[in-house]
CSV table of N, CA and C in Angstrom, one decimal:
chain,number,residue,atom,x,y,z
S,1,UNK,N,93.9,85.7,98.9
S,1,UNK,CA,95.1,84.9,99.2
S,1,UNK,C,96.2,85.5,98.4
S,2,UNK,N,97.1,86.1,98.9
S,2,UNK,CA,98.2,86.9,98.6
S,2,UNK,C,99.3,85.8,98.0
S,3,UNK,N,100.0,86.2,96.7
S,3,UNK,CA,101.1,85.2,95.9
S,3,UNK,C,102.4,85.9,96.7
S,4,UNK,N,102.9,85.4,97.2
S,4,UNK,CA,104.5,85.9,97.9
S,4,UNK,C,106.1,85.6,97.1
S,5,UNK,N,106.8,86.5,97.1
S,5,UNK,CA,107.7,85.8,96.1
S,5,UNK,C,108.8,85.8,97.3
S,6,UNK,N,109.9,84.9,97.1
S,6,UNK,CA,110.7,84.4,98.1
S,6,UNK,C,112.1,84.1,97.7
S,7,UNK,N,113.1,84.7,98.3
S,7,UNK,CA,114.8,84.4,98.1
S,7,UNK,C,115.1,83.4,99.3
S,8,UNK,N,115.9,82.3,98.3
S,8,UNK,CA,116.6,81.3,99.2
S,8,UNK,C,118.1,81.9,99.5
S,9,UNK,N,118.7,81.7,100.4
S,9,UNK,CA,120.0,82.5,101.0
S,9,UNK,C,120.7,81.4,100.8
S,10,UNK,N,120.8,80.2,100.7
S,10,UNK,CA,121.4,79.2,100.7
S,10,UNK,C,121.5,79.1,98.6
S,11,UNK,N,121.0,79.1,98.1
S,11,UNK,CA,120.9,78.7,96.6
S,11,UNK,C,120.8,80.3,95.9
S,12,UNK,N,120.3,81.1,96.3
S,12,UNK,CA,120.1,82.7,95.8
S,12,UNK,C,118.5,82.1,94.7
S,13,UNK,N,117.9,81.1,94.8
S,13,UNK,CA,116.7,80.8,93.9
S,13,UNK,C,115.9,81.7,94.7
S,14,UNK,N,114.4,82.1,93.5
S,14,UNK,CA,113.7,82.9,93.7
S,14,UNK,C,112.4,82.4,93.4
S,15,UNK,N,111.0,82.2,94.0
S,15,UNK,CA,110.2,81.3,93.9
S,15,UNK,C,109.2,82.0,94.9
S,16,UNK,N,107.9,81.7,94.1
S,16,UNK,CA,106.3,82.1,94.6
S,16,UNK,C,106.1,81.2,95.5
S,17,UNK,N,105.1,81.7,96.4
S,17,UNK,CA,104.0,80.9,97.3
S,17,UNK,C,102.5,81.4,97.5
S,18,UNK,N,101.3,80.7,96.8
S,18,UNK,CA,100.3,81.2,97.4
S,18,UNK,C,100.5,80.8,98.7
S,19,UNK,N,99.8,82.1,99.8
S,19,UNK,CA,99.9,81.5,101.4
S,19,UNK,C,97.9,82.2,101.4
S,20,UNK,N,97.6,81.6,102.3
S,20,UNK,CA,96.7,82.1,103.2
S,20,UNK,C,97.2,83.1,104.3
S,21,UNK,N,96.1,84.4,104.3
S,21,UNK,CA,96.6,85.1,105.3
S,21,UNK,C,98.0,86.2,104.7
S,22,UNK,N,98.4,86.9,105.6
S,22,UNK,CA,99.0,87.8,105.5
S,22,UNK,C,101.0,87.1,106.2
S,23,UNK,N,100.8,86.1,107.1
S,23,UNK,CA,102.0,85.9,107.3
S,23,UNK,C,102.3,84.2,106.4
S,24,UNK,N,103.9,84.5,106.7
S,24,UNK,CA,104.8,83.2,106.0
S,24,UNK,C,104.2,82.1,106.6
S,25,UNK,N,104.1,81.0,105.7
S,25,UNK,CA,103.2,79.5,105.9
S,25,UNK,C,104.3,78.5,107.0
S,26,UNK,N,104.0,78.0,107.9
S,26,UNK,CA,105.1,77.0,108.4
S,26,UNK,C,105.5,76.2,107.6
S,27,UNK,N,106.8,75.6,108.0
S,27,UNK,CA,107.5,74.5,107.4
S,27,UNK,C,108.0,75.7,105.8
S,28,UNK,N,108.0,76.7,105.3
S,28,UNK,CA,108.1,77.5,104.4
S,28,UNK,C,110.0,76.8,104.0
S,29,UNK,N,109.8,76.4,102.7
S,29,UNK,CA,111.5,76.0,102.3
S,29,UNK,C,111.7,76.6,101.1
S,30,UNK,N,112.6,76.7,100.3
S,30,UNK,CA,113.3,76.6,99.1
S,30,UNK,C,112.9,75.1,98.0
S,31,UNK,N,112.1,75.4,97.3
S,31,UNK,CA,111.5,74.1,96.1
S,31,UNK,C,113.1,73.6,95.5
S,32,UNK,N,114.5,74.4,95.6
S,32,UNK,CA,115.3,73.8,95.0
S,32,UNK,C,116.0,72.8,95.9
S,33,UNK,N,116.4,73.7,96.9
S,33,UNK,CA,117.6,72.9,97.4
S,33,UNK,C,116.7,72.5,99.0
S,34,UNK,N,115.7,72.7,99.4
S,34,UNK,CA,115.2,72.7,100.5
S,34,UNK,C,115.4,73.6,101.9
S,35,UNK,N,115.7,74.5,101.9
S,35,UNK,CA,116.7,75.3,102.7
S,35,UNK,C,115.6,76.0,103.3
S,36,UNK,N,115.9,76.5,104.8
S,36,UNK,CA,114.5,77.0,104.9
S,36,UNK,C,115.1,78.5,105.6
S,37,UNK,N,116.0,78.5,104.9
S,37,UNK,CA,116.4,80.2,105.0
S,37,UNK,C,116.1,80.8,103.8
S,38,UNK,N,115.0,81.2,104.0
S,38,UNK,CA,114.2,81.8,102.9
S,38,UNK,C,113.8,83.0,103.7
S,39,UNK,N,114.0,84.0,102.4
S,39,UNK,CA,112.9,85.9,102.7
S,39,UNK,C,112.2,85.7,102.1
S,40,UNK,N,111.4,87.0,102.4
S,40,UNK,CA,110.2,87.2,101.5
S,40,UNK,C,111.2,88.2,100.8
S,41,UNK,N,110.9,88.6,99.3
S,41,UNK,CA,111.5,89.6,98.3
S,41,UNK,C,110.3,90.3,98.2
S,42,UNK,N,110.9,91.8,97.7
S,42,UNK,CA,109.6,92.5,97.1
S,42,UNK,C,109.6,92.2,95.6
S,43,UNK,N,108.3,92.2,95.3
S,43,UNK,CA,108.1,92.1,93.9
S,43,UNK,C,108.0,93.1,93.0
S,44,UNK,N,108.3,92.8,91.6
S,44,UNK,CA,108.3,94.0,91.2
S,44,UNK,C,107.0,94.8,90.8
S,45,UNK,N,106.8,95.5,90.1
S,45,UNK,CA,105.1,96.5,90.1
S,45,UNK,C,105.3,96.9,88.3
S,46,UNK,N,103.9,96.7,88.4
S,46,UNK,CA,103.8,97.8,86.9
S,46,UNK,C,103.0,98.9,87.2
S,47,UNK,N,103.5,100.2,86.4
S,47,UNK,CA,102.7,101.0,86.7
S,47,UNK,C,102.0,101.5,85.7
S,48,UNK,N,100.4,101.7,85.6
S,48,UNK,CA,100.0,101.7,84.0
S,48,UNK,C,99.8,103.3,83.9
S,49,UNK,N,100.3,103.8,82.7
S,49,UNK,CA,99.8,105.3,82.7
S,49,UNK,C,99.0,105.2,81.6
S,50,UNK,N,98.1,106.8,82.0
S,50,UNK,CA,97.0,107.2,81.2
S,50,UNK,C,97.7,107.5,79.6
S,51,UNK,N,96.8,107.7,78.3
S,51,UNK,CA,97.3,108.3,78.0
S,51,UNK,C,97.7,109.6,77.5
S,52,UNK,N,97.4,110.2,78.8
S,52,UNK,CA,97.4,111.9,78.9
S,52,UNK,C,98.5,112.0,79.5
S,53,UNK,N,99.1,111.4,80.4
S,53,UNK,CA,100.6,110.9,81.5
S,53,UNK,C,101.3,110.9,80.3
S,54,UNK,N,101.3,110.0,79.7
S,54,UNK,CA,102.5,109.1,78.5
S,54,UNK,C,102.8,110.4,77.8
S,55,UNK,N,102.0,111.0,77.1
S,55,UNK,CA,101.6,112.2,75.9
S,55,UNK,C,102.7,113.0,76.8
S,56,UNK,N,102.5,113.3,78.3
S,56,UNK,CA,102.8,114.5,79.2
S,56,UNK,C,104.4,114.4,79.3
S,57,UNK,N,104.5,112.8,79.2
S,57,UNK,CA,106.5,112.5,79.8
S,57,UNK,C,106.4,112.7,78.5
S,58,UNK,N,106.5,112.2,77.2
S,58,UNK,CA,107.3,112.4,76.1
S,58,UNK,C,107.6,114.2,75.3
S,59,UNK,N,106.3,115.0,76.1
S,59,UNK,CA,106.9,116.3,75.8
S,59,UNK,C,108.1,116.6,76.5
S,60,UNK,N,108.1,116.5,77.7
S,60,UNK,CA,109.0,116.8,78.8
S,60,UNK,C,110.3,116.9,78.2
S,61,UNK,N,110.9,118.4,78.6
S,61,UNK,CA,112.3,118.6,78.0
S,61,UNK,C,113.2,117.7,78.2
S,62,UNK,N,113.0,117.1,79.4
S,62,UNK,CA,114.3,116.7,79.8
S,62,UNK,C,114.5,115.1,79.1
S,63,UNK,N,113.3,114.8,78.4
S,63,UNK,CA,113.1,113.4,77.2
S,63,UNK,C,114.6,113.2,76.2
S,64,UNK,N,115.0,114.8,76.2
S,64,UNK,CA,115.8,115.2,74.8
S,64,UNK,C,117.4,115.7,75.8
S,65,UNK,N,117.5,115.5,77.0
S,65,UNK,CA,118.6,115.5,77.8
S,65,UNK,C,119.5,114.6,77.4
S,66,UNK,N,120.6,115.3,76.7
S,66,UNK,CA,121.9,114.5,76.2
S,66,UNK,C,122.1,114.0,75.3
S,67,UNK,N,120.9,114.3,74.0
S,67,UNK,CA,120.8,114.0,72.8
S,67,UNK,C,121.5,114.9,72.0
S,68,UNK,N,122.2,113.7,71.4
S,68,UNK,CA,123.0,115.0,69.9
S,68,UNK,C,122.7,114.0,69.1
S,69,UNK,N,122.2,114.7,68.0
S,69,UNK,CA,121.6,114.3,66.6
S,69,UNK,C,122.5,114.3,65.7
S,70,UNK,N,124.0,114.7,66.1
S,70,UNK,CA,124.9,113.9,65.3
S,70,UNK,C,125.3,112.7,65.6
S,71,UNK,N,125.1,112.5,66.6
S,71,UNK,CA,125.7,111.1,67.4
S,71,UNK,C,124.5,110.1,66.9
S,72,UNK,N,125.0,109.2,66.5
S,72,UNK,CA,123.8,107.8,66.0
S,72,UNK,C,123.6,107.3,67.3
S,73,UNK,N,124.8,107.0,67.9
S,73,UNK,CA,124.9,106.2,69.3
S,73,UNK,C,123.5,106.7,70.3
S,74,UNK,N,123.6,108.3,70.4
S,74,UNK,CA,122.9,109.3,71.1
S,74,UNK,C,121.3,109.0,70.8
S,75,UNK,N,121.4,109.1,69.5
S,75,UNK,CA,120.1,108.8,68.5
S,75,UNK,C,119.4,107.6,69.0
S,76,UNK,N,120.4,106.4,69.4
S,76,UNK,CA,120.0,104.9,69.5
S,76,UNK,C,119.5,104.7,70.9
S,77,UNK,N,120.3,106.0,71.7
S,77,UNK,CA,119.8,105.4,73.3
S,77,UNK,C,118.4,106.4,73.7
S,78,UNK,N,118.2,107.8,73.0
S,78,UNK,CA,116.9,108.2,73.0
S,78,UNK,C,115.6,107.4,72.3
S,79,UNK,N,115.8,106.9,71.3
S,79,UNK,CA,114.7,105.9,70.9
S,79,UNK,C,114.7,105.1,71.7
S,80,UNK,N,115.6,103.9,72.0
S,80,UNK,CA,114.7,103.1,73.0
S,80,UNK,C,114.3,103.9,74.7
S,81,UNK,N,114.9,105.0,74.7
S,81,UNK,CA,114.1,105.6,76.2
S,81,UNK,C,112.5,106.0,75.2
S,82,UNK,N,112.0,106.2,74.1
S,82,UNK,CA,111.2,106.4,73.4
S,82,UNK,C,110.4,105.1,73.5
S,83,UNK,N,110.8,104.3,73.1
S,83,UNK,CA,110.3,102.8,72.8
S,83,UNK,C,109.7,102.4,74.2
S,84,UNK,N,110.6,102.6,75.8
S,84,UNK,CA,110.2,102.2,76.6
S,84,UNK,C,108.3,103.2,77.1
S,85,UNK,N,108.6,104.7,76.7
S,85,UNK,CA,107.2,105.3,77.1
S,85,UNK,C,106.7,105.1,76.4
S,86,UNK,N,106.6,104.2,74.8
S,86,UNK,CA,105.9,104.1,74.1
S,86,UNK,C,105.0,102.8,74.6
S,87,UNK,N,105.9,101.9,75.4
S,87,UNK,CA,105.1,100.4,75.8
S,87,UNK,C,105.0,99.6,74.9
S,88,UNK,N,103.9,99.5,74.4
S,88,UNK,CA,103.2,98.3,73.6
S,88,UNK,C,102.9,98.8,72.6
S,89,UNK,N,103.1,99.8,72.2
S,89,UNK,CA,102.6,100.4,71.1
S,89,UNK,C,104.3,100.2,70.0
S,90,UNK,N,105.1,100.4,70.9
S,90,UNK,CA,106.3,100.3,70.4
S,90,UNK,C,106.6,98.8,69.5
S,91,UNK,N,105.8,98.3,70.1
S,91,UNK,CA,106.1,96.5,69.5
S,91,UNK,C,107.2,95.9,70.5
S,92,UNK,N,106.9,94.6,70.4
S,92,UNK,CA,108.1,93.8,71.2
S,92,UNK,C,109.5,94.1,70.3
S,93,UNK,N,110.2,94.0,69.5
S,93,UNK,CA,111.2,94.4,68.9
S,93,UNK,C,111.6,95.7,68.7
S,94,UNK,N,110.8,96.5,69.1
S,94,UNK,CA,111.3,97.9,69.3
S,94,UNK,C,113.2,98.1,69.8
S,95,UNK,N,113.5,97.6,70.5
S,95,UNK,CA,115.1,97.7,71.0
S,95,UNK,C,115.8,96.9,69.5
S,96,UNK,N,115.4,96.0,69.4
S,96,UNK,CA,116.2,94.9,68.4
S,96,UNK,C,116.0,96.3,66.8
S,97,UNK,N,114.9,96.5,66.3
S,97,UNK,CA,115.2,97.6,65.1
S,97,UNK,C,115.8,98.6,65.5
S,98,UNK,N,115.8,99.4,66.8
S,98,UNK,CA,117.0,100.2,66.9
S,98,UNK,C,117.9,99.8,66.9
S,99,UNK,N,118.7,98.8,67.5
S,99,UNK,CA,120.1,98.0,66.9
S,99,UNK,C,120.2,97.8,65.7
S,100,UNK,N,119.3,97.3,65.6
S,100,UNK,CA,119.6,97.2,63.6
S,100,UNK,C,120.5,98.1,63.0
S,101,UNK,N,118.9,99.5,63.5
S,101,UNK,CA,119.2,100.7,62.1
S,101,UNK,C,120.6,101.6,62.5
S,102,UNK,N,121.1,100.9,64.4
S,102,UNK,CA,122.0,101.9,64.1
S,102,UNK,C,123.3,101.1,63.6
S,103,UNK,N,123.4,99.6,63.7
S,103,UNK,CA,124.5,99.0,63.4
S,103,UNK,C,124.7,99.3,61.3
S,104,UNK,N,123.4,99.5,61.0
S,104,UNK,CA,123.4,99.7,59.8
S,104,UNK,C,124.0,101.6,59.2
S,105,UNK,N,123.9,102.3,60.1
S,105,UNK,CA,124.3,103.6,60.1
S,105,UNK,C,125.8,103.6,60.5
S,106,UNK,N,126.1,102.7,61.2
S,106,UNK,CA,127.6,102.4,62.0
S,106,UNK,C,128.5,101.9,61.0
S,107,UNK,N,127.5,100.9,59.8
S,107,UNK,CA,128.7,100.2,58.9
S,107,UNK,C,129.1,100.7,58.1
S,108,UNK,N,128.4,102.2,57.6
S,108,UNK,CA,129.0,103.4,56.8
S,108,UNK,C,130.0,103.9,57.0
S,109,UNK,N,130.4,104.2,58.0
S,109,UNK,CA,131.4,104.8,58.2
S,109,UNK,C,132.9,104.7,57.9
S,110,UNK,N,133.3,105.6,57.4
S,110,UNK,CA,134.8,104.8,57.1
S,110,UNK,C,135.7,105.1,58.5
S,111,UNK,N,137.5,104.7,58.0
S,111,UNK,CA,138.5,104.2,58.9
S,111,UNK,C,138.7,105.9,60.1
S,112,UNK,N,138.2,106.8,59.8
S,112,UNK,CA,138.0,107.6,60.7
S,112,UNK,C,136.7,108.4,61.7
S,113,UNK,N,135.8,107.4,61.6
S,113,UNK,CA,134.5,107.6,62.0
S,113,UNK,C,133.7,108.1,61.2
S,114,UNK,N,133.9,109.3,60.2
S,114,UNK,CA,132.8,109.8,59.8
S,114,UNK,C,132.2,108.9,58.4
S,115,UNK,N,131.0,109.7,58.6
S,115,UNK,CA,130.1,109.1,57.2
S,115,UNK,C,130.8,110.0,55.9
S,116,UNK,N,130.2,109.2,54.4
S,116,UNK,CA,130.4,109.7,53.5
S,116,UNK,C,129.4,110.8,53.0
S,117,UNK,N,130.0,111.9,53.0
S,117,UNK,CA,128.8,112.9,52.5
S,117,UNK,C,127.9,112.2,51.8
S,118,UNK,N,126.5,113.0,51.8
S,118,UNK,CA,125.9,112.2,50.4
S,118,UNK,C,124.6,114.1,50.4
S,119,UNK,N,124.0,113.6,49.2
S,119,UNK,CA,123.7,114.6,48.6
S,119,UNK,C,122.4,114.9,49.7
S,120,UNK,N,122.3,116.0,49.5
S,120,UNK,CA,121.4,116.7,50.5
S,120,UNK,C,119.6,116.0,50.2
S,121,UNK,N,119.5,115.4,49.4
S,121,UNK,CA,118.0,115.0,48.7
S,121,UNK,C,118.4,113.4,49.4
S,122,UNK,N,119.4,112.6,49.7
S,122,UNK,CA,119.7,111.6,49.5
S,122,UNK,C,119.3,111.0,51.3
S,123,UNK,N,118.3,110.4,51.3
S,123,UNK,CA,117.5,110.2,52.2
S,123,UNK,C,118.1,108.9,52.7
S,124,UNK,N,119.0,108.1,51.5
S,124,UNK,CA,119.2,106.8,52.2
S,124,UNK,C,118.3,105.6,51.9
S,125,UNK,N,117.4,105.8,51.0
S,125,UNK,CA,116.0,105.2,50.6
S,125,UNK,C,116.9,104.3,49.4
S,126,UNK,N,117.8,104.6,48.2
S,126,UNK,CA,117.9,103.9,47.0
S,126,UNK,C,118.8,104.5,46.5
């Protein structure tokens, strides 16, 4: 028995049905507003990769397409494309520490964008 997901055209609400069978159940409405102008929607998919796939995209040149490693901003949007092929390995907060570390990189800067030199050993640690 197939779970069906369903858009009301009258309310734009979005809502499951187990049905029996392969077609829409009679009397089929909207649980909000009752409307029986209802679709079926496609649902969305996960797709699980091996990880020989995952290993295979993250070498992939094009991973590093548009990255300048001067740019923090650049830095910020390759990590989370990082974070996303990482999955679960990444942690749920994976997006939220990259905002962090870049808003913390961002507060450096003085009235003309750039950072203050700092010594070449000076890692930012203390």
């Amino acid at each position: 028995m197939p779970i069906y997901e369903y858009l009301c055209s009258d309310c734009n609400g979005r809502f499951q049905k187990l049905v029996q069978g392969f077609s829409d159940p009679a009397g089929l409405a909207c649980p909000r507003c009752d409307s029986t102008q209802v679709r079926r929607a496609i649902s969305r998919v996960a797709v699980l990769k091996s990880e020989e796939s995952r290993a295979d995209s993250l070498a992939d040149p094009s991973m590093f397409s548009g990255l300048d490693e001067n740019d923090p901003r650049s830095i910020a949007r390759w990590a989370k494309k990082l974070g996303k092929e990482l999955g679960e390995e990444a942690g749920e907060d994976w997006d939220e520490m990259v905002d962090q570390m870049l808003e913390e990189e961002m507060d450096g800067e003085d009235e003309s964008g750039e950072k203050p030199s700092r010594k070449p050993d000076d890692l930012g640690w203390g």
